[in-house]
C-alpha cells in the first residue's frame, strides 16, 4: 500500500481565501490521519495574476495555522516547497513527450482567433483545431524556424472517460464534449491543467483534493495520465464554501480571507476548527476540536456533497469559546494590543478579567472599553430599561441613594464588598438590584452595552473617577428633568 501523500498547491494571487484554506486543511488531515506526507507547492505559472507578497502570505498562513508541510528547505531532503516557475524545462520536456505519445499536438493558431471562433458558437461548442492535420515533423520544423506555438491537448472525438470520486462517486463524461485546452503556452509556461498533472505524478501524490468545480475537468486530466501510462490518483472533490444559498465565497468578490478574520481578532485555531466543519461532519455532537483531534477523527467518507454556508456569527461564537478556555494570563497577552489607546491609569489586568467572559472577537475590545477615558455624551434614554424597571426619574433617585452611602465602601477593588453594598441598598429601599445597578452602569459609561456591570466598571476606572461620573450624572439628570 502506497504512503498517503497530499499537496496544497495555491496560486500566489492575493490573500488566503477561506475556501483555499479549507482545502489545505482537508489535504493535511487526510495525509496525517494515515501518517502520510503533506506537500506544499506554489503554482505560480500564471504570471499575469501573481500578486507581489502573496507567496509570503501563503507561508505565513501555513505557519500560523500549524499545517506544517513535510518537505522544505528546513526539512530532510531539502526538496520543497516546490515552485512551479523554477521547473519550466521539466514541463516543456513532458509536453513534447505527450505529443510523441499522441496525447497532445502543436498548435499555431492565434489565441484571438481561437477565442473569436468559440464566441461565435454556443457553450457546448468544441474548438475544431486545424493544427490536428499538421504532422509532428512539419510542426517541429516550423517551431525550429521560430514560429510561435502552443501545445494543445488531443482528445478523441468518441467514447467516454470515467472516474471514481471519493465524495461524488462514479462519473462518466463524453469525450466529444471535452475542450482541447492549451497545456503549454507560447511563452513557455504551462497551464494549471498540465503542470499539476506532471507535478502530482513526479511528487507521488496519492490523493488530489480540490473544489468540485474541477469535476468536469478531471476526465481531461485522466486522458493525460493514461497517455503517459501513469497511475491516476484518488480524487476527493469537496463542495464549495457558500456566502449564502446561491453564491459561493469568492476572493474576487472581496469575501473574507484568513487575514481578514485574523484582523478581527479571531484566533487561527478557531478558524481552523470552524472551517473543518464546513463540509465535514464529525461523529457525535462535539464541535470544538484541536488540530490533533481533527487529525484523529477526520475521514473522507464524512465529507458532504453539499455546500456549507459560512456563518460569521457561528465563527465568532466558536472564537469566544477558545478565548474563554485560555488562562487569564494568555487572554491578557492577546488583549494587550487592543489596549494601546487607553490613556487613563487603570489596571489592565482587571480589564482583561472583566472582558474575558464577554469577548467573542478581540477587535471588539476598543469599542467595549472606550468609556474608560471618557463617558459618551449624556443620553437620558439610556436610563429607561423595561427589564430593570428603570426610568430617568427613578434612576436619578437611585443615584442619589448611592451617593448618600457610598462613603461606606472603603475599597473599590473589593468586588464582593462593593456588590454587597448595592444589594443592601436595593433591599433597604425595597427595589430589585437592577433598579440600583443599571443607573450606576449608565452613569459611569453612558452606554447601553458594557463589558461588565456597575461593580466591574467602578473597579476599572477607580474611586475618584467613579464619584466624579456619578455626580455628573446626577447633575445631568436633574437638569434634564427640570
Short mmCIF file of C-alpha atoms in Angstrom, two decimals:
data_model
loop_
_atom_site.label_atom_id
_atom_site.label_comp_id
_atom_site.label_asym_id
_atom_site.label_seq_id
_atom_site.Cartn_x
_atom_site.Cartn_y
_atom_site.Cartn_z
CA UNK A 1 0.00 0.00 0.00
CA UNK A 2 1.38 3.40 -1.01
CA UNK A 3 2.17 6.00 1.62
CA UNK A 4 -0.50 8.71 1.50
CA UNK A 5 0.82 11.96 0.03
CA UNK A 6 -1.29 15.08 -0.49
CA UNK A 7 -0.36 18.51 -1.74
CA UNK A 8 -1.58 22.05 -1.20
CA UNK A 9 -0.98 23.94 -4.42
CA UNK A 10 -2.11 27.58 -4.07
CA UNK A 11 -1.59 30.30 -6.64
CA UNK A 12 0.02 33.48 -5.23
CA UNK A 13 -2.80 35.80 -6.28
CA UNK A 14 -3.57 37.60 -3.01
CA UNK A 15 -4.81 36.83 0.47
CA UNK A 16 -5.64 33.29 1.53
CA UNK A 17 -9.28 32.67 0.64
CA UNK A 18 -11.25 30.64 3.19
CA UNK A 19 -12.14 28.01 0.59
CA UNK A 20 -8.47 27.55 -0.28
CA UNK A 21 -7.52 27.25 3.37
CA UNK A 22 -10.20 24.63 3.94
CA UNK A 23 -8.80 22.63 1.00
CA UNK A 24 -5.34 22.85 2.57
CA UNK A 25 -6.76 21.70 5.90
CA UNK A 26 -8.54 18.69 4.39
CA UNK A 27 -5.38 17.71 2.50
CA UNK A 28 -3.37 17.99 5.71
CA UNK A 29 -5.91 15.94 7.69
CA UNK A 30 -6.16 13.21 5.05
CA UNK A 31 -2.38 12.84 4.99
CA UNK A 32 -1.79 13.00 8.72
CA UNK A 33 -4.71 10.72 9.63
CA UNK A 34 -2.85 7.94 7.78
CA UNK A 35 0.64 9.08 8.86
CA UNK A 36 1.39 10.37 5.36
CA UNK A 37 3.07 13.44 3.89
CA UNK A 38 1.62 16.88 3.25
CA UNK A 39 3.41 18.78 0.46
CA UNK A 40 3.39 22.50 -0.33
CA UNK A 41 3.65 23.54 -3.99
CA UNK A 42 3.42 27.12 -5.24
CA UNK A 43 1.62 27.18 -8.61
CA UNK A 44 2.90 30.48 -9.97
CA UNK A 45 2.74 29.79 -13.70
CA UNK A 46 0.03 32.41 -14.28
CA UNK A 47 2.41 35.34 -14.10
CA UNK A 48 -0.22 37.94 -15.02
CA UNK A 49 -2.31 37.16 -11.93
CA UNK A 50 0.54 36.89 -9.44
CA UNK A 51 0.40 39.45 -6.63
CA UNK A 52 3.58 40.74 -5.02
CA UNK A 53 3.99 39.43 -1.49
CA UNK A 54 1.38 36.69 -1.94
CA UNK A 55 3.92 33.88 -1.60
CA UNK A 56 4.93 35.21 1.83
CA UNK A 57 1.24 35.32 2.78
CA UNK A 58 0.93 31.62 1.90
CA UNK A 59 3.97 30.71 4.02
CA UNK A 60 2.73 32.82 6.95
CA UNK A 61 -0.75 31.29 6.90
CA UNK A 62 0.64 27.76 6.77
CA UNK A 63 2.91 28.54 9.71
CA UNK A 64 0.24 30.32 11.75
CA UNK A 65 -2.34 27.57 11.34
CA UNK A 66 0.08 24.76 12.17
CA UNK A 67 -0.42 22.96 8.84
CA UNK A 68 3.28 22.15 8.62
CA UNK A 69 4.38 20.68 5.29
CA UNK A 70 6.79 17.77 5.18
CA UNK A 71 9.22 18.86 2.50
CA UNK A 72 11.05 22.14 2.52
CA UNK A 73 14.37 23.96 2.94
CA UNK A 74 14.35 23.15 6.66
CA UNK A 75 13.20 19.56 6.18
CA UNK A 76 15.11 16.35 5.36
CA UNK A 77 15.88 16.11 1.67
CA UNK A 78 15.69 19.85 1.05
CA UNK A 79 13.19 19.29 -1.76
CA UNK A 80 10.48 21.89 -1.38
CA UNK A 81 8.28 23.77 -1.12
CA UNK A 82 8.05 23.27 -4.84
CA UNK A 83 7.91 26.38 -7.03
CA UNK A 84 6.48 25.71 -10.48
CA UNK A 85 8.15 28.68 -12.16
CA UNK A 86 11.50 27.08 -11.27
CA UNK A 87 10.56 23.88 -13.11
CA UNK A 88 9.73 25.21 -16.60
CA UNK A 89 12.17 22.99 -18.57
CA UNK A 90 10.51 19.98 -16.97
CA UNK A 91 7.07 20.88 -18.31
CA UNK A 92 8.48 21.53 -21.79
CA UNK A 93 10.09 18.09 -21.74
CA UNK A 94 6.87 16.33 -20.76
CA UNK A 95 4.78 18.37 -23.19
CA UNK A 96 7.00 17.17 -26.06
CA UNK A 97 6.73 13.59 -24.76
CA UNK A 98 2.96 13.86 -24.69
CA UNK A 99 2.96 14.99 -28.33
CA UNK A 100 5.03 11.94 -29.24
CA UNK A 101 2.54 9.74 -27.37
CA UNK A 102 -0.41 11.21 -29.23
CA UNK A 103 -1.96 12.90 -26.21
CA UNK A 104 -1.21 16.42 -27.44
CA UNK A 105 -0.29 18.33 -30.59
CA UNK A 106 1.46 21.53 -31.57
CA UNK A 107 -0.93 24.37 -32.36
CA UNK A 108 -0.07 27.52 -34.33
CA UNK A 109 -3.47 29.19 -34.10
CA UNK A 110 -3.51 32.71 -32.70
CA UNK A 111 -5.21 32.99 -29.33
CA UNK A 112 -7.54 35.75 -30.51
CA UNK A 113 -8.67 33.60 -33.47
CA UNK A 114 -9.49 30.67 -31.18
CA UNK A 115 -11.41 32.97 -28.81
CA UNK A 116 -13.37 34.50 -31.70
CA UNK A 117 -14.24 31.07 -33.05
CA UNK A 118 -15.58 29.96 -29.66
CA UNK A 119 -17.58 33.15 -29.19
CA UNK A 120 -19.36 32.58 -32.48
CA UNK A 121 -20.84 29.33 -31.20
CA UNK A 122 -22.79 28.22 -28.12
CA UNK A 123 -21.15 26.96 -24.92
CA UNK A 124 -21.31 23.32 -25.98
CA UNK A 125 -19.08 24.03 -28.99
CA UNK A 126 -15.71 22.34 -29.10
CA UNK A 127 -12.91 24.17 -30.94
CA UNK A 128 -12.03 22.30 -34.14
CA UNK A 129 -8.27 22.79 -34.24
CA UNK A 130 -6.98 22.79 -37.84
CA UNK A 131 -3.48 22.04 -36.50
CA UNK A 132 -4.50 18.41 -36.00
CA UNK A 133 -3.65 17.93 -39.67
CA UNK A 134 -0.02 19.08 -39.21
CA UNK A 135 2.48 16.27 -38.82
CA UNK A 136 4.87 16.27 -35.88
CA UNK A 137 7.82 16.64 -38.26
CA UNK A 138 6.33 19.70 -40.01
CA UNK A 139 5.29 21.23 -36.71
CA UNK A 140 8.77 20.89 -35.22
CA UNK A 141 10.31 22.39 -38.31
CA UNK A 142 8.02 25.40 -38.01
CA UNK A 143 8.98 25.67 -34.34
CA UNK A 144 12.67 25.49 -35.30
CA UNK A 145 12.02 28.36 -37.71
CA UNK A 146 10.85 30.49 -34.79
CA UNK A 147 7.10 30.36 -35.33
CA UNK A 148 5.07 30.92 -32.12
CA UNK A 149 3.13 27.87 -30.94
CA UNK A 150 1.32 26.24 -28.06
CA UNK A 151 0.95 22.62 -27.07
CA UNK A 152 -2.74 21.72 -27.05
CA UNK A 153 -4.28 18.52 -25.66
CA UNK A 154 -5.53 15.97 -28.18
CA UNK A 155 -8.85 14.43 -27.15
CA UNK A 156 -10.65 11.73 -29.13
CA UNK A 157 -14.00 12.75 -30.57
CA UNK A 158 -15.62 9.48 -29.48
CA UNK A 159 -16.08 7.31 -26.42
CA UNK A 160 -16.30 8.22 -22.74
CA UNK A 161 -13.88 8.86 -19.89
CA UNK A 162 -14.97 7.85 -16.39
CA UNK A 163 -13.52 8.06 -12.90
CA UNK A 164 -14.49 7.45 -9.30
CA UNK A 165 -14.52 10.30 -6.82
CA UNK A 166 -14.42 9.67 -3.07
CA UNK A 167 -17.22 12.19 -2.49
CA UNK A 168 -19.35 12.16 -5.66
CA UNK A 169 -18.96 8.52 -6.68
CA UNK A 170 -18.71 7.21 -10.25
CA UNK A 171 -18.83 9.82 -13.03
CA UNK A 172 -18.71 9.48 -16.82
CA UNK A 173 -18.14 12.12 -19.48
CA UNK A 174 -18.48 12.06 -23.27
CA UNK A 175 -15.07 12.79 -24.80
CA UNK A 176 -16.73 14.74 -27.62
CA UNK A 177 -17.78 17.35 -25.05
CA UNK A 178 -14.27 17.91 -23.66
CA UNK A 179 -12.42 21.00 -24.84
CA UNK A 180 -8.88 20.56 -26.14
CA UNK A 181 -7.22 23.08 -23.87
CA UNK A 182 -3.73 24.56 -24.06
CA UNK A 183 -1.16 22.68 -21.96
CA UNK A 184 1.94 24.73 -22.73
CA UNK A 185 1.55 28.40 -23.59
CA UNK A 186 3.50 30.29 -26.23
CA UNK A 187 5.65 31.92 -23.53
CA UNK A 188 6.86 28.50 -22.37
CA UNK A 189 4.78 28.48 -19.19
CA UNK A 190 2.48 25.51 -18.58
CA UNK A 191 -1.17 25.94 -17.78
CA UNK A 192 -2.53 24.71 -14.45
CA UNK A 193 -4.18 21.82 -16.28
CA UNK A 194 -0.83 20.38 -17.33
CA UNK A 195 1.67 21.43 -14.66
CA UNK A 196 -0.36 19.99 -11.80
CA UNK A 197 -0.59 16.60 -13.52
CA UNK A 198 3.14 16.39 -14.16
CA UNK A 199 3.96 17.54 -10.66
CA UNK A 200 1.43 15.28 -8.96
CA UNK A 201 2.95 12.30 -10.75
CA UNK A 202 6.57 13.23 -10.06
CA UNK A 203 5.81 14.03 -6.41
CA UNK A 204 3.98 10.72 -5.91
CA UNK A 205 0.76 12.43 -4.85
CA UNK A 206 -1.78 9.74 -3.97
CA UNK A 207 -4.81 11.91 -3.13
CA UNK A 208 -5.81 15.03 -5.07
CA UNK A 209 -8.16 17.24 -3.06
CA UNK A 210 -9.80 20.22 -4.78
CA UNK A 211 -13.10 22.03 -5.25
CA UNK A 212 -15.95 20.33 -7.06
CA UNK A 213 -15.74 22.90 -9.86
CA UNK A 214 -12.90 20.71 -11.18
CA UNK A 215 -15.09 17.63 -11.58
CA UNK A 216 -15.79 18.44 -15.24
CA UNK A 217 -12.07 18.92 -15.97
CA UNK A 218 -10.94 15.69 -14.35
CA UNK A 219 -11.63 13.49 -17.43
CA UNK A 220 -9.18 15.62 -19.41
CA UNK A 221 -6.57 15.14 -16.71
CA UNK A 222 -7.15 11.41 -16.74
CA UNK A 223 -6.61 11.22 -20.50
CA UNK A 224 -3.18 12.74 -19.94
CA UNK A 225 -2.40 10.28 -17.15
CA UNK A 226 -3.46 7.43 -19.43
CA UNK A 227 -1.39 8.72 -22.36
CA UNK A 228 1.73 8.69 -20.17
CA UNK A 229 0.80 5.35 -18.62
CA UNK A 230 0.79 6.88 -15.13
CA UNK A 231 -1.29 5.83 -12.12
CA UNK A 232 -4.35 8.02 -11.60
CA UNK A 233 -4.57 9.46 -8.06
CA UNK A 234 -7.52 9.15 -5.71
CA UNK A 235 -9.82 12.12 -6.24
CA UNK A 236 -11.52 13.98 -3.42
CA UNK A 237 -13.64 16.82 -4.78
CA UNK A 238 -15.08 18.95 -1.99
CA UNK A 239 -18.22 21.11 -2.03
CA UNK A 240 -17.90 24.91 -2.07
CA UNK A 241 -17.97 27.23 0.92
CA UNK A 242 -21.04 29.38 0.34
CA UNK A 243 -21.71 33.04 1.08
CA UNK A 244 -25.44 32.34 1.03
CA UNK A 245 -27.81 29.81 -0.52
CA UNK A 246 -26.83 30.70 -4.09
CA UNK A 247 -23.42 32.42 -4.03
CA UNK A 248 -20.01 30.92 -3.31
CA UNK A 249 -17.45 32.72 -1.20
CA UNK A 250 -15.11 34.39 -3.65
CA UNK A 251 -11.79 36.17 -3.36
CA UNK A 252 -12.72 38.20 -6.44
CA UNK A 253 -15.87 39.45 -4.70
CA UNK A 254 -13.93 40.56 -1.67
CA UNK A 255 -15.26 37.90 0.67
CA UNK A 256 -13.47 37.05 3.90
CA UNK A 257 -9.89 35.87 3.75
CA UNK A 258 -7.92 34.27 6.56
CA UNK A 259 -6.14 37.58 7.19
CA UNK A 260 -9.44 39.49 7.32
CA UNK A 261 -10.61 37.18 10.08
CA UNK A 262 -7.33 37.42 11.96
CA UNK A 263 -7.54 41.22 11.76
CA UNK A 264 -10.91 40.98 13.51
CA UNK A 265 -9.18 39.24 16.39
CA UNK A 266 -10.33 35.72 15.56
CA UNK A 267 -7.78 33.10 16.61
CA UNK A 268 -6.21 30.89 13.95
CA UNK A 269 -7.13 27.74 15.89
CA UNK A 270 -10.78 28.83 15.96
CA UNK A 271 -10.72 29.45 12.20
CA UNK A 272 -9.24 26.02 11.55
CA UNK A 273 -11.79 24.37 13.85
CA UNK A 274 -14.69 26.18 12.19
CA UNK A 275 -13.74 25.61 8.55
CA UNK A 276 -13.14 21.91 9.22
CA UNK A 277 -16.89 21.66 9.89
CA UNK A 278 -17.81 23.44 6.65
CA UNK A 279 -18.42 20.34 4.60
CA UNK A 280 -17.31 17.63 7.02
CA UNK A 281 -19.41 16.08 9.78
CA UNK A 282 -17.70 14.52 12.81
CA UNK A 283 -19.16 11.55 14.62
CA UNK A 284 -21.19 12.73 17.61
CA UNK A 285 -22.08 16.22 18.84
CA UNK A 286 -18.60 17.58 19.56
CA UNK A 287 -17.88 20.95 17.90
CA UNK A 288 -14.65 22.14 19.50
CA UNK A 289 -11.61 20.29 18.12
CA UNK A 290 -7.89 20.85 18.40
CA UNK A 291 -5.88 20.21 15.23
CA UNK A 292 -4.65 16.96 16.76
CA UNK A 293 -8.22 15.83 17.42
CA UNK A 294 -9.20 16.68 13.85
CA UNK A 295 -6.32 14.55 12.55
CA UNK A 296 -7.51 11.64 14.66
CA UNK A 297 -11.18 11.87 13.69
CA UNK A 298 -11.11 13.04 10.08
CA UNK A 299 -12.40 10.65 7.44
CA UNK A 300 -13.17 11.26 3.78
CA UNK A 301 -16.45 9.37 3.91
CA UNK A 302 -17.98 12.08 6.12
CA UNK A 303 -17.37 14.89 3.61
CA UNK A 304 -20.66 16.26 2.33
CA UNK A 305 -21.67 16.66 -1.31
CA UNK A 306 -23.49 19.91 -0.49
CA UNK A 307 -22.00 23.34 0.03
CA UNK A 308 -21.90 24.88 3.51
CA UNK A 309 -22.75 28.50 4.27
CA UNK A 310 -20.04 30.49 6.01
CA UNK A 311 -21.66 31.85 9.18
CA UNK A 312 -19.56 34.59 10.78
CA UNK A 313 -21.78 34.55 13.90
CA UNK A 314 -21.08 30.85 14.46
CA UNK A 315 -17.36 31.51 13.98
CA UNK A 316 -17.49 34.39 16.48
CA UNK A 317 -19.21 32.12 18.99
CA UNK A 318 -16.55 29.46 18.50
CA UNK A 319 -13.78 32.05 18.87
CA UNK A 320 -15.36 33.16 22.13
CA UNK A 321 -15.19 29.58 23.39
CA UNK A 322 -11.48 29.47 22.57
CA UNK A 323 -10.86 32.80 24.31
CA UNK A 324 -12.66 31.67 27.46
CA UNK A 325 -10.78 28.39 27.52
CA UNK A 326 -7.48 30.24 27.80
CA UNK A 327 -5.92 31.21 31.12
CA UNK A 328 -6.39 34.82 32.20
CA UNK A 329 -2.70 35.44 31.52
CA UNK A 330 -2.98 34.05 27.97
CA UNK A 331 -6.06 36.13 27.28
CA UNK A 332 -4.36 39.22 28.67
CA UNK A 333 -1.43 38.81 26.27
CA UNK A 334 -3.84 38.54 23.35
CA UNK A 335 -5.82 41.57 24.52
CA UNK A 336 -2.89 43.90 25.27
CA UNK A 337 -2.52 45.26 21.69
CA UNK A 338 -6.16 46.40 21.85
CA UNK A 339 -5.49 48.50 24.98
CA UNK A 340 -2.91 50.72 23.28
CA UNK A 341 -5.21 53.78 23.07
CA UNK A 342 -6.10 53.81 26.78
CA UNK A 343 -4.72 56.98 28.34
CA UNK A 344 -6.07 56.62 31.89
CA UNK A 345 -4.01 54.97 34.61
CA UNK A 346 -6.03 51.80 35.06
CA UNK A 347 -5.30 48.18 35.91
CA UNK A 348 -5.10 46.46 32.51
CA UNK A 349 -5.23 43.01 34.03
CA UNK A 350 -8.51 43.95 35.70
CA UNK A 351 -9.87 44.95 32.29
CA UNK A 352 -8.86 41.55 30.92
CA UNK A 353 -10.51 39.82 33.85
CA UNK A 354 -13.74 41.67 33.08
CA UNK A 355 -13.56 41.18 29.32
CA UNK A 356 -12.62 37.51 29.02
CA UNK A 357 -16.08 36.09 29.78
CA UNK A 358 -17.69 38.55 27.36
CA UNK A 359 -15.47 38.94 24.28
CA UNK A 360 -16.02 36.96 21.08
CA UNK A 361 -13.73 38.94 18.78
CA UNK A 362 -10.65 40.72 20.07
CA UNK A 363 -11.16 43.56 17.60
CA UNK A 364 -14.36 44.47 19.50
CA UNK A 365 -12.35 45.39 22.59
CA UNK A 366 -11.58 49.06 21.79
CA UNK A 367 -15.28 49.87 21.38
CA UNK A 368 -16.13 47.94 24.54
CA UNK A 369 -13.71 49.91 26.70
CA UNK A 370 -13.78 53.38 25.13
CA UNK A 371 -15.70 54.65 28.17
CA UNK A 372 -12.56 54.34 30.30
CA UNK A 373 -11.01 57.62 29.19
CA UNK A 374 -14.33 59.46 28.96
CA UNK A 375 -18.02 58.51 29.01
CA UNK A 376 -20.21 59.07 25.99
CA UNK A 377 -22.33 62.26 25.81
CA UNK A 378 -25.34 62.35 28.13
CA UNK A 379 -28.30 60.38 26.73
CA UNK A 380 -31.31 60.28 29.09
CA UNK A 381 -32.99 57.47 27.09
CA UNK A 382 -30.34 55.00 28.28
CA UNK A 383 -31.73 55.16 31.79
CA UNK A 384 -35.02 53.65 30.64
CA UNK A 385 -34.82 49.86 30.81
CA UNK A 386 -38.02 47.77 30.81
CA UNK A 387 -36.47 44.66 32.33
CA UNK A 388 -34.78 46.63 35.11
CA UNK A 389 -37.92 48.77 35.54
CA UNK A 390 -35.87 51.97 35.39
CA UNK A 391 -36.73 55.42 34.09
CA UNK A 392 -34.85 58.71 34.06
CA UNK A 393 -36.83 59.77 37.16
CA UNK A 394 -36.23 56.71 39.33
CA UNK A 395 -32.63 56.46 38.07
CA UNK A 396 -31.95 59.91 39.50
CA UNK A 397 -33.47 58.74 42.74
CA UNK A 398 -31.27 55.60 42.81
CA UNK A 399 -28.10 57.55 42.06
CA UNK A 400 -28.82 59.86 44.98
CA UNK A 401 -29.24 56.80 47.25
CA UNK A 402 -25.84 55.59 46.10
CA UNK A 403 -24.09 58.90 46.72
CA UNK A 404 -25.62 59.20 50.18
CA UNK A 405 -23.96 55.99 51.37
CA UNK A 406 -21.06 55.25 49.01
CA UNK A 407 -18.52 56.53 51.54
CA UNK A 408 -19.18 53.30 53.45
CA UNK A 409 -17.34 51.48 50.64
CA UNK A 410 -13.68 51.78 51.57
CA UNK A 411 -12.20 49.62 48.79
CA UNK A 412 -13.49 49.86 45.21
CA UNK A 413 -11.29 46.91 44.23
CA UNK A 414 -13.13 44.55 46.59
CA UNK A 415 -15.77 43.39 44.10
CA UNK A 416 -17.64 41.24 46.60
CA UNK A 417 -17.95 44.00 49.18
CA UNK A 418 -18.92 46.54 46.53
CA UNK A 419 -21.57 44.22 45.10
CA UNK A 420 -22.96 43.64 48.61
CA UNK A 421 -23.22 47.43 49.01
CA UNK A 422 -25.53 47.72 46.00
CA UNK A 423 -27.58 44.69 47.05
CA UNK A 424 -28.04 46.03 50.57
CA UNK A 425 -29.00 49.44 49.19
CA UNK A 426 -31.67 47.86 46.96
CA UNK A 427 -33.02 45.82 49.89
CA UNK A 428 -33.15 48.91 52.08
CA UNK A 429 -35.32 50.73 49.54
CA UNK A 430 -37.29 47.57 48.69
CA UNK A 431 -36.41 47.51 44.99
CA UNK A 432 -34.77 44.96 42.69
CA UNK A 433 -30.96 45.07 42.41
CA UNK A 434 -31.20 46.25 38.80
CA UNK A 435 -33.05 49.39 39.86
CA UNK A 436 -29.83 50.50 41.50
CA UNK A 437 -27.11 48.89 39.42
CA UNK A 438 -28.43 49.81 35.96
CA UNK A 439 -28.43 53.58 36.60
CA UNK A 440 -24.91 53.32 38.04
CA UNK A 441 -23.69 51.40 34.98
CA UNK A 442 -25.18 54.02 32.63
CA UNK A 443 -23.84 56.89 34.74
CA UNK A 444 -20.30 55.51 34.54
CA UNK A 445 -20.34 54.87 30.77
CA UNK A 446 -23.42 56.40 29.08
CA UNK A 447 -23.52 53.20 27.03
CA UNK A 448 -26.26 50.60 26.65
CA UNK A 449 -23.76 47.76 26.25
CA UNK A 450 -20.80 47.49 28.57
CA UNK A 451 -18.17 44.81 29.20
CA UNK A 452 -19.27 44.41 32.79
CA UNK A 453 -21.69 45.55 35.44
CA UNK A 454 -21.55 48.52 37.77
CA UNK A 455 -19.11 46.80 40.14
CA UNK A 456 -16.58 45.83 37.44
CA UNK A 457 -16.71 49.22 35.74
CA UNK A 458 -16.21 51.11 39.00
CA UNK A 459 -13.30 48.81 39.82
CA UNK A 460 -11.67 49.55 36.45
CA UNK A 461 -12.00 53.36 36.46
CA UNK A 462 -11.31 53.74 40.20
CA UNK A 463 -12.91 55.56 43.13
CA UNK A 464 -12.15 59.14 42.14
CA UNK A 465 -13.42 58.80 38.57
CA UNK A 466 -16.47 56.82 39.71
CA UNK A 467 -17.56 59.53 42.16
CA UNK A 468 -16.91 62.22 39.57
CA UNK A 469 -19.12 60.50 36.98
CA UNK A 470 -21.90 59.71 39.45
CA UNK A 471 -22.06 63.38 40.47
CA UNK A 472 -22.07 64.45 36.82
CA UNK A 473 -24.89 62.02 36.03
CA UNK A 474 -26.98 63.38 38.89
CA UNK A 475 -26.39 66.92 37.60
CA UNK A 476 -27.28 65.92 34.01
CA UNK A 477 -30.49 64.13 35.02
CA UNK A 478 -31.53 66.95 37.37
CA UNK A 479 -31.15 69.47 34.56
CA UNK A 480 -32.94 67.20 32.08
CA UNK A 481 -35.91 66.59 34.38
CA UNK A 482 -36.12 70.25 35.28
#
